[in-house]
Every structure is written in C-alpha cells, then in structure tokens.
mmCIF file of C-alpha atoms in Angstrom:
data_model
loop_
_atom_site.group_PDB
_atom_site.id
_atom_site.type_symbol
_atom_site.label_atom_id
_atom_site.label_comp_id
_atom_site.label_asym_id
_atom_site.label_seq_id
_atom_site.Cartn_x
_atom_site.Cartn_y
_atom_site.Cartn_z
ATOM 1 C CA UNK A 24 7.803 -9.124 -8.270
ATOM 2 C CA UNK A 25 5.446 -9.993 -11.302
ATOM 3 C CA UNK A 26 2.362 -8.304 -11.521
ATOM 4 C CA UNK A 27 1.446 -5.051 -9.508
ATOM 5 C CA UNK A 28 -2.294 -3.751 -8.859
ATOM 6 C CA UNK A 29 -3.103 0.319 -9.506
ATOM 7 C CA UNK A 30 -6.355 1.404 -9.018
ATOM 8 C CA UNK A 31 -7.296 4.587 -10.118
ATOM 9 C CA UNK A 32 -9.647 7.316 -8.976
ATOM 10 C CA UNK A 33 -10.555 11.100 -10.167
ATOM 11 C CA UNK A 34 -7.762 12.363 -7.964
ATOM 12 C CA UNK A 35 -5.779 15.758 -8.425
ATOM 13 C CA UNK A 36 -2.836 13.310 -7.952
ATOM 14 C CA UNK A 37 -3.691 10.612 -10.603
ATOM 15 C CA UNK A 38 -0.867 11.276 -13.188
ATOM 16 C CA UNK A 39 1.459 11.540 -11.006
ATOM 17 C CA UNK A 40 1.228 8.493 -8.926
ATOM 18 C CA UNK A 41 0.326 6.258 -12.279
ATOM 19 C CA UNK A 42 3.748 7.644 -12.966
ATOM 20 C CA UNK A 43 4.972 6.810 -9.666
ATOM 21 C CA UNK A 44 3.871 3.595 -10.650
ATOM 22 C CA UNK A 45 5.343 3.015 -13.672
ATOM 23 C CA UNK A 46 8.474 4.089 -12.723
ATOM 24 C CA UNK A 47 8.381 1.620 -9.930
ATOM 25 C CA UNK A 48 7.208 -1.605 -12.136
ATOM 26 C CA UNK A 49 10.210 -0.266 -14.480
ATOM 27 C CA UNK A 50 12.787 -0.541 -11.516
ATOM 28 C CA UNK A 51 11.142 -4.125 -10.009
ATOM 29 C CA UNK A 52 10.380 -5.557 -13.957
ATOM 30 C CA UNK A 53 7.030 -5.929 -12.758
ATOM 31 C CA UNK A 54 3.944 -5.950 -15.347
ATOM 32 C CA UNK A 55 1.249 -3.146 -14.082
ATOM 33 C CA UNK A 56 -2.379 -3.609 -14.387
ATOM 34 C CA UNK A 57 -4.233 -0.018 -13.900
ATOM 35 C CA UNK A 58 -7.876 -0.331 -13.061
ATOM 36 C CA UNK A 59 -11.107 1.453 -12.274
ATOM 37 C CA UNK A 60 -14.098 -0.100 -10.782
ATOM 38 C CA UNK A 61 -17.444 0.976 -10.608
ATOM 39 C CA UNK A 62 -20.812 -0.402 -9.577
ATOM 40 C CA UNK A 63 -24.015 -0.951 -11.164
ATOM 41 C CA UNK A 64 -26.641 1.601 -11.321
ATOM 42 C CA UNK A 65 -30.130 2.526 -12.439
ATOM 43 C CA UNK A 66 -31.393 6.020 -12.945
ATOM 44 C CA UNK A 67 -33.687 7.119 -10.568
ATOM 45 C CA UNK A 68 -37.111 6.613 -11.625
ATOM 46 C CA UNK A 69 -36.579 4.679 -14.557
ATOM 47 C CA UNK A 70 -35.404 1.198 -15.534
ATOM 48 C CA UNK A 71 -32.996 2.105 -17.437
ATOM 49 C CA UNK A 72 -29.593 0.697 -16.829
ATOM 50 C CA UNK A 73 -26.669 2.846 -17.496
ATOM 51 C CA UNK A 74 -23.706 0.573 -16.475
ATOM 52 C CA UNK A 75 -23.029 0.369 -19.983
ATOM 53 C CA UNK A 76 -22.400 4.196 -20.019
ATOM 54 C CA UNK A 77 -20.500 3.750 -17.115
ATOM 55 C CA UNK A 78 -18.541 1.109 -18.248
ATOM 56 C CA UNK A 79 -17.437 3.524 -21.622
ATOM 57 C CA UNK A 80 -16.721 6.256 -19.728
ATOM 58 C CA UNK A 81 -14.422 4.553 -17.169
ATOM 59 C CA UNK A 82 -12.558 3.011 -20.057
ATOM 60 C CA UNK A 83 -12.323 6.749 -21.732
ATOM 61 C CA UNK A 84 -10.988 7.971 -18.299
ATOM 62 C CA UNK A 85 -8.604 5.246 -17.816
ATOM 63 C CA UNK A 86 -7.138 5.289 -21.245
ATOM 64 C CA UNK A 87 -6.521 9.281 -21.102
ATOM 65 C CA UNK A 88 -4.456 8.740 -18.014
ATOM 66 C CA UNK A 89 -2.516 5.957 -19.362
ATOM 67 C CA UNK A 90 -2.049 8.081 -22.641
ATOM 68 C CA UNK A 91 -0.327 11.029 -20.563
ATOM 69 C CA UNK A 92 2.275 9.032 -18.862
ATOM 70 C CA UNK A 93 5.893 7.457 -20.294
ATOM 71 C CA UNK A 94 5.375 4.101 -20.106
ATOM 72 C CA UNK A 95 9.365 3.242 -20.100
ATOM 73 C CA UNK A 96 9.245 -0.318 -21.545
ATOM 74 C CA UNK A 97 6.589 -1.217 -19.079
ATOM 75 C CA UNK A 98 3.750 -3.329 -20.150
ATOM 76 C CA UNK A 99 1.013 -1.278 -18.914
ATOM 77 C CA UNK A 100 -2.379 -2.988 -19.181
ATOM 78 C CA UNK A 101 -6.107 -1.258 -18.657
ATOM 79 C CA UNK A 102 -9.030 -2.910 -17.247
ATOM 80 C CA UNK A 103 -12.911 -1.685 -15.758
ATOM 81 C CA UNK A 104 -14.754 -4.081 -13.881
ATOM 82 C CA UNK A 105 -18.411 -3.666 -12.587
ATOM 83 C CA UNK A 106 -18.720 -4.696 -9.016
ATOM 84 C CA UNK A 107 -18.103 -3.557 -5.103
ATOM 85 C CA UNK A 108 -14.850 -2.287 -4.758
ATOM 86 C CA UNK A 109 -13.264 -4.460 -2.203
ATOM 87 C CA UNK A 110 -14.745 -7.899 -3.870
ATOM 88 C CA UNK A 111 -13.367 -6.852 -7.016
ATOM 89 C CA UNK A 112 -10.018 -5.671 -5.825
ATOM 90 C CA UNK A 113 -9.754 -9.271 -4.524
ATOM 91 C CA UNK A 114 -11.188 -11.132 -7.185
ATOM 92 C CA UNK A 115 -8.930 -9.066 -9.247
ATOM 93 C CA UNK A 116 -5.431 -9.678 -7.171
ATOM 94 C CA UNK A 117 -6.619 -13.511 -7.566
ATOM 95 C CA UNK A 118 -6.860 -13.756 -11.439
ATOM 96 C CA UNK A 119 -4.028 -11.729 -12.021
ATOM 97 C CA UNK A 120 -1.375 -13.000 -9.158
ATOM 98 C CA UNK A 121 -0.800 -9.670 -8.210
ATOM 99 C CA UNK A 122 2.358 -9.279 -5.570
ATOM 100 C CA UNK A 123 1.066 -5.761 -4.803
ATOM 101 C CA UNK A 124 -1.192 -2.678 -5.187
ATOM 102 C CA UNK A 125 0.055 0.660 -5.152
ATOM 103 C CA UNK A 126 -2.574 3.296 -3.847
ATOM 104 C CA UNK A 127 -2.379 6.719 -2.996
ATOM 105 C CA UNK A 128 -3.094 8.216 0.234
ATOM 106 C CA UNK A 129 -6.945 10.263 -0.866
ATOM 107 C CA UNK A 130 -8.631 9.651 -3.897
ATOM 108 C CA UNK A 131 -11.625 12.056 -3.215
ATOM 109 C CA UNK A 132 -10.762 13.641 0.185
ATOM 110 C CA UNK A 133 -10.079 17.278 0.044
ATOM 111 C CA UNK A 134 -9.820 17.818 3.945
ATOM 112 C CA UNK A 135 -6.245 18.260 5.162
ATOM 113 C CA UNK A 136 -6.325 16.876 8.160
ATOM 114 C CA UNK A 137 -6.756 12.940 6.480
ATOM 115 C CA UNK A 138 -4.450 10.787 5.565
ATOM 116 C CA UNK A 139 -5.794 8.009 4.126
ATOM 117 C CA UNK A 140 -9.047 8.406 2.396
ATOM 118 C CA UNK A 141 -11.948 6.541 2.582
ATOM 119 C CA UNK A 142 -11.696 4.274 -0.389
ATOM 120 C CA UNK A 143 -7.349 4.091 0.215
ATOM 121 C CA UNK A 144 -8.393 3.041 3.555
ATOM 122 C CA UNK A 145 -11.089 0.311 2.886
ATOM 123 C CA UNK A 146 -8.450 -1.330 0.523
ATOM 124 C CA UNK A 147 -5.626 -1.348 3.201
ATOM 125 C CA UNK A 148 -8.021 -3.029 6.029
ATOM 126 C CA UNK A 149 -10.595 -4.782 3.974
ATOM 127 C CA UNK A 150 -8.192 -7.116 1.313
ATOM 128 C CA UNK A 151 -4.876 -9.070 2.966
ATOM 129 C CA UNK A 152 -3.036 -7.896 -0.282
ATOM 130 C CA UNK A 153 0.289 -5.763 0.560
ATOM 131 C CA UNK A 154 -0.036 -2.742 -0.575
ATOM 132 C CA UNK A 155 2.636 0.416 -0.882
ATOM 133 C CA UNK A 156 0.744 3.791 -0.080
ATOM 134 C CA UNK A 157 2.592 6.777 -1.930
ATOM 135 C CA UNK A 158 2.697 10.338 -1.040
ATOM 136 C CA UNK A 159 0.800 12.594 -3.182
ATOM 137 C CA UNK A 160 2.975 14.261 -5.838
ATOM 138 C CA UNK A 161 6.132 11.802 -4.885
ATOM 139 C CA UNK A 162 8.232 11.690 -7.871
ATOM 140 C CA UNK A 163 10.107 7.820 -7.477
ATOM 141 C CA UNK A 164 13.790 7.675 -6.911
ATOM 142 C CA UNK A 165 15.927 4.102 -5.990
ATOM 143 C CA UNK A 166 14.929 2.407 -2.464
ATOM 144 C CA UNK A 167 18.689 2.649 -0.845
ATOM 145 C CA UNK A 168 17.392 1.927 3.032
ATOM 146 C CA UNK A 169 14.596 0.797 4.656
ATOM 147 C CA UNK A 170 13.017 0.535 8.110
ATOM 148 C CA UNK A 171 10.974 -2.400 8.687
ATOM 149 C CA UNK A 172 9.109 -1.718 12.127
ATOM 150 C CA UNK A 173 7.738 -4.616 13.958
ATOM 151 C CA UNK A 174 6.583 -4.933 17.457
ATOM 152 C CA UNK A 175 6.758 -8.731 17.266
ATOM 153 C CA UNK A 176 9.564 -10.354 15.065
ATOM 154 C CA UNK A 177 7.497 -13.925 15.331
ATOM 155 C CA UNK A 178 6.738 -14.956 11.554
ATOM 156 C CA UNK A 179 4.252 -18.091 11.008
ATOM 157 C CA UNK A 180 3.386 -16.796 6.940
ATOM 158 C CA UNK A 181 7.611 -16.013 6.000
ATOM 159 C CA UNK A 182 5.765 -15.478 1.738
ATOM 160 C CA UNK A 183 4.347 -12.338 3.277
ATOM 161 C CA UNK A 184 7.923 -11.117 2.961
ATOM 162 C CA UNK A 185 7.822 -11.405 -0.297
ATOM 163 C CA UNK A 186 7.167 -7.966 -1.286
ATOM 164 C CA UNK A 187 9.973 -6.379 1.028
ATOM 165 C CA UNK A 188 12.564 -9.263 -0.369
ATOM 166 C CA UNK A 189 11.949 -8.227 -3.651
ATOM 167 C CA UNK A 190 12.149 -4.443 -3.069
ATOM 168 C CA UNK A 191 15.521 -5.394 -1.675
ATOM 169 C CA UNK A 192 16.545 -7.406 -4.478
ATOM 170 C CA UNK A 193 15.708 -5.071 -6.846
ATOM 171 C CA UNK A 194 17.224 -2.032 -5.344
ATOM 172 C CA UNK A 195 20.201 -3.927 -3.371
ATOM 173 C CA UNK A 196 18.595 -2.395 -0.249
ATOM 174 C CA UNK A 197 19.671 -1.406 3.088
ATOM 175 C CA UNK A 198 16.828 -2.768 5.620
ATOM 176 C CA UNK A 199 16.569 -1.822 8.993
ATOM 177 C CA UNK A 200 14.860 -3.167 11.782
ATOM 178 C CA UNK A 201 13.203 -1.229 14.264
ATOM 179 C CA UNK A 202 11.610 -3.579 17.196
ATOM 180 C CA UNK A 203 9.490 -1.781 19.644
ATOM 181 C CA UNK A 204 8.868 -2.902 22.647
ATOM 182 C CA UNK A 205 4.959 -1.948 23.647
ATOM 183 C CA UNK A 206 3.348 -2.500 26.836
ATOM 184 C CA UNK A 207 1.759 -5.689 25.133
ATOM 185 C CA UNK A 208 4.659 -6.808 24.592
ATOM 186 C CA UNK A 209 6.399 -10.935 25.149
ATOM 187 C CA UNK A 210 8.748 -12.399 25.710
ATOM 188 C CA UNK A 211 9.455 -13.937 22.290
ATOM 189 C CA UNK A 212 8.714 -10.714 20.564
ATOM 190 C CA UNK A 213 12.375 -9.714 19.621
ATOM 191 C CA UNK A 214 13.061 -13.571 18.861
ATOM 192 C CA UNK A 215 14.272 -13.123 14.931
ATOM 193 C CA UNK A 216 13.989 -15.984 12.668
ATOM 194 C CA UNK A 217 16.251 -16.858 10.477
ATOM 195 C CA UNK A 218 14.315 -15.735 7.502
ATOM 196 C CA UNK A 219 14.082 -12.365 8.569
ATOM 197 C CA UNK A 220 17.495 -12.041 9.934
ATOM 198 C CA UNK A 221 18.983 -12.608 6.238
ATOM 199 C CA UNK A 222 17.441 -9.329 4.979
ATOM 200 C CA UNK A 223 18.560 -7.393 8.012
ATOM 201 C CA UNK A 224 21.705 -4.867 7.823
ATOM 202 C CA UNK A 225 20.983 -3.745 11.500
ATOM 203 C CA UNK A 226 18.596 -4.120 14.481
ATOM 204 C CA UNK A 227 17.924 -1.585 16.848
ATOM 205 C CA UNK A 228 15.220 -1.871 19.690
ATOM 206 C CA UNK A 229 13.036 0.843 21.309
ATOM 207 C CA UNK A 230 10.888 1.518 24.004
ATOM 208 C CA UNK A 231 7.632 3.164 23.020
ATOM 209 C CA UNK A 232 3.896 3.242 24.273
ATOM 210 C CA UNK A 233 3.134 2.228 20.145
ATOM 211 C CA UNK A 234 5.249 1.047 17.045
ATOM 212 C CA UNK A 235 4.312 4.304 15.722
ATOM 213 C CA UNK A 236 5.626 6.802 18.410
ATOM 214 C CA UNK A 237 8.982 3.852 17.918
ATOM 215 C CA UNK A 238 9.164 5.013 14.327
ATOM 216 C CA UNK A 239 8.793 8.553 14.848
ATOM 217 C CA UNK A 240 11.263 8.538 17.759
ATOM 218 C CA UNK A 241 13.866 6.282 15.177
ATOM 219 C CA UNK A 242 13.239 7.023 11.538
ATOM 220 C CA UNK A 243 16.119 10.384 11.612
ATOM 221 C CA UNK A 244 18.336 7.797 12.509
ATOM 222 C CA UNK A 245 17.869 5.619 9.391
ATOM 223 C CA UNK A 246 16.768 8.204 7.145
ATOM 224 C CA UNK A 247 15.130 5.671 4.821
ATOM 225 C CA UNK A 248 13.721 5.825 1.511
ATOM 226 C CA UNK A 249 10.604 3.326 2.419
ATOM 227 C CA UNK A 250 8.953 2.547 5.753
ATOM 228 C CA UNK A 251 8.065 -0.921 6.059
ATOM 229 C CA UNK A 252 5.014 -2.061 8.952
ATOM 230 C CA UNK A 253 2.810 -4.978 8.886
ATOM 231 C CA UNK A 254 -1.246 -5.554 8.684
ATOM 232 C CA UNK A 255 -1.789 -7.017 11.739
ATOM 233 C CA UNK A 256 -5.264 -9.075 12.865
ATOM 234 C CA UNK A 257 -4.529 -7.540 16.331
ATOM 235 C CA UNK A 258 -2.228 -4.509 17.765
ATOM 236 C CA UNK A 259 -1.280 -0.823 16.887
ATOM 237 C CA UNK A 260 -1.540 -0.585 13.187
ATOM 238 C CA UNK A 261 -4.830 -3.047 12.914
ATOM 239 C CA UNK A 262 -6.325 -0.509 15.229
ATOM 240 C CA UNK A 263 -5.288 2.125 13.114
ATOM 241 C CA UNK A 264 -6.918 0.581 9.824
ATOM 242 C CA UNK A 265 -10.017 -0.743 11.511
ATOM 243 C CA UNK A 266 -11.562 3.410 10.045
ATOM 244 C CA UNK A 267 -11.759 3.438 6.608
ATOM 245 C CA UNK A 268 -10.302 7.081 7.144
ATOM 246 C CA UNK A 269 -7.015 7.299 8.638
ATOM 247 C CA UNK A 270 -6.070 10.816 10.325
ATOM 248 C CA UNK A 271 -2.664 12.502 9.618
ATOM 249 C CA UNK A 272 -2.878 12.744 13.824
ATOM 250 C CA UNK A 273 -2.885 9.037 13.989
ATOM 251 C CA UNK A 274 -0.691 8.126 11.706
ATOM 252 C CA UNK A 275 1.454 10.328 9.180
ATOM 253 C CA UNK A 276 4.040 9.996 6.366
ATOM 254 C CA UNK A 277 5.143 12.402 3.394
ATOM 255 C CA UNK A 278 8.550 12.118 3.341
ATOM 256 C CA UNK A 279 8.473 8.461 1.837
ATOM 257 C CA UNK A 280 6.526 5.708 0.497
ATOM 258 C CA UNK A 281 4.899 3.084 3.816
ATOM 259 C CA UNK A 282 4.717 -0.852 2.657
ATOM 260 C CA UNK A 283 2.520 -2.685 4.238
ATOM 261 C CA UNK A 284 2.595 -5.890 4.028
ATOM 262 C CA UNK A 285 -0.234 -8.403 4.858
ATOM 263 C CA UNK A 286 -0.107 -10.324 8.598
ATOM 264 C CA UNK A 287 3.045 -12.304 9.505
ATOM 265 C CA UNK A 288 0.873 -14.350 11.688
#
C-alpha cells in the first residue's frame, strides 16, 4: 500500500482518527494525504466571492490538526481543493494513486442512532475507491485476524483485493472467510478461486436471510481485529449504501475497523 486518502471534517473525533491514521500508514509504510474540500460560494446579495477566504481558512484548519498529532516517520502531506465533494474525492484518488481512504463513521451527525453520516456515506456509495471506516475514538493496534464476508466468492476484478492483501502482508494476518448463503443465492457462489483461496486461513459457511445477520451470527467465533465486506453493484450491502445515511439498525460496528473494498465483479 502506497498512498492512503483522509479527508477531514469539523468532527469531535478528528484528532483522533487523523491519528488513527497515521498510525496505520506507519504500520502499512504508506504515504498519507489529509484533505479538506469545500465548494465555491458567493455571499448572499453581493458578488463578492469568498472562496479565497475559504480556501485560507481550510488550510488554517487542516494544518492545526496535522500540528496536534505524532506524525511517527510518516510523510504526512496537506491539501484543500475547491469543488463537489465526491468529484473531487475521485479526481483526487486519480492524481494521487491512492490504494485507500480512511473515513470515519459521522463527520457532522450528532444523532445516535446513525452510523454512517451523510458525507461518510456519500463517499462509501458514490466513489468505487476502498475505503476502511473507523470507529470513533478507536485507538489502532496490529490487524492479527480478519473476517472477510462474502455472499458470492466469484471474483472477475482479483486488484480489488489489493487492499486486504496488503493489510495481510503488512500485519502477517489471519483472514477468515465467512460465506453466507442468502436466499439469492447460486450455485457457484461458494466456488473459491485460487486467488482468494491463498489469503484464506479458514472457511466457514452460514445460512442467513443477509451477509449481515451471517456476520453477526459468526464474528464471536473469529473475534477479529478488521471486518472485511465488499461494495457490491447489486445485493445486501449495495442496498445498504444506496442512503447516504446508514442506521446503526441496519448495519453496526464499534468493536473494529469494516474494509470495504470496491466490487469484485
């Protein structure tokens, strides 16, 4: 893993998961690029342009962040960009080769009952960037085990792997797989490639209306340090992301950072 993506908001939680962060590029030797974007405006009333203002300030606010963390060795670098957010976020991933983007759960939500925020959950569903969603206040420790959950083990795209391979490269991993047989389920579901069967310690296979109730029924089991699930065009967890705001009821983890990575299709 190279280059990973940070974007940062006005969150209660900011410090800590730019530390998160850091901690994690540290372990992975990845470069991190933190960055805020915001978009253009004109005061009401006037034609006066204050995206220069905006522009300043976002730099101030990104740079005071940066300045309260230990950076470890890790080449931390700062950017603002002007623009809509999910545009940018992929314009950004392009000129930069970035491998992944670390978010946190809310930004700005204060409700309890959310669990991915609004701007979180545009970035999950809207870019096909894998991305690694990390509990507020999680302080990082090594990735011994994961559990990679997949209701279909077919793989036509084996680089969107990537990100999982090199979290088990870096950490000498345990990964888990978890296949859960849905009622949408084929015959060829539980057929695992090659590719994926190198990264595999053990497979075990469930029977679950969804690939989340399979996880929740499974994880004790494992007792990982990361959940693994995949972006999917169709099926459980694109359901889930098609609201920008995801509900703790609908899906739910603290206990552990969630990778998802970007369709295997």
């Amino acid at each position: 893993m190279k280059n990973i993506l940070v974007p940062v908001g006005s969150s209660k939680n900011a410090k800590s998961h730019l530390q998160y962060a850091v901690d994690f590029a540290r372990a992975t030797g990845a470069k991190l690029f933190v960055v805020q974007v915001y978009n253009f405006y004109t005061k009401a009333g006037t034609m006066i342009k204050i995206d220069h203002i905006l522009e300043r300030e976002s730099k101030a606010f990104l740079e005071h962040h940066v300045s309260q963390i230990d950076h470890k060795g890790v080449e931390v670098v700062t950017k603002t960009f002007k623009g809509k957010l999910i545009d940018t976020i992929n314009l950004i991933s392009k000129a930069f080769d970035i491998d992944m983007i670390i978010l946190e759960p809310r930004t700005n939500s204060i409700k309890d009952e959310v669990y991915l925020g609004k701007t979180s959950g545009r970035i999950i569903k809207q870019t096909n960037i894998s991305a690694l969603i990390v509990p507020e206040d999680y302080v990082f420790k090594p990735i011994d085990s994961v559990l990679f959950a997949l209701k279909s083990a077919v793989i036509k795209r084996e680089e969107a792997l990537n990100p999982l391979k090199s979290i088990q490269k870096s950490f000498n991993a345990k990964v888990d797989l978890l296949l859960v047989k849905t009622p949408f389920y084929n015959d060829e579901d539980f057929n695992v490639s090659s590719e994926l069967e190198s990264i595999i310690t053990n497979i075990t296979k469930s029977e679950n209306p969804t690939t989340y109730q399979g996880v929740l029924e499974n994880y004790k089991a494992s007792n990982p340090d990361m959940l693994c699930v995949v972006r999917r065009k169709r099926g459980f967890f694109k359901k889930l992301w098609e609201k920008n705001i995801m509900l703790k009821k609908d899906f739910h983890v603290s206990e552990f950072p969630v990778l998802v990575l970007s369709g295997l299709k």
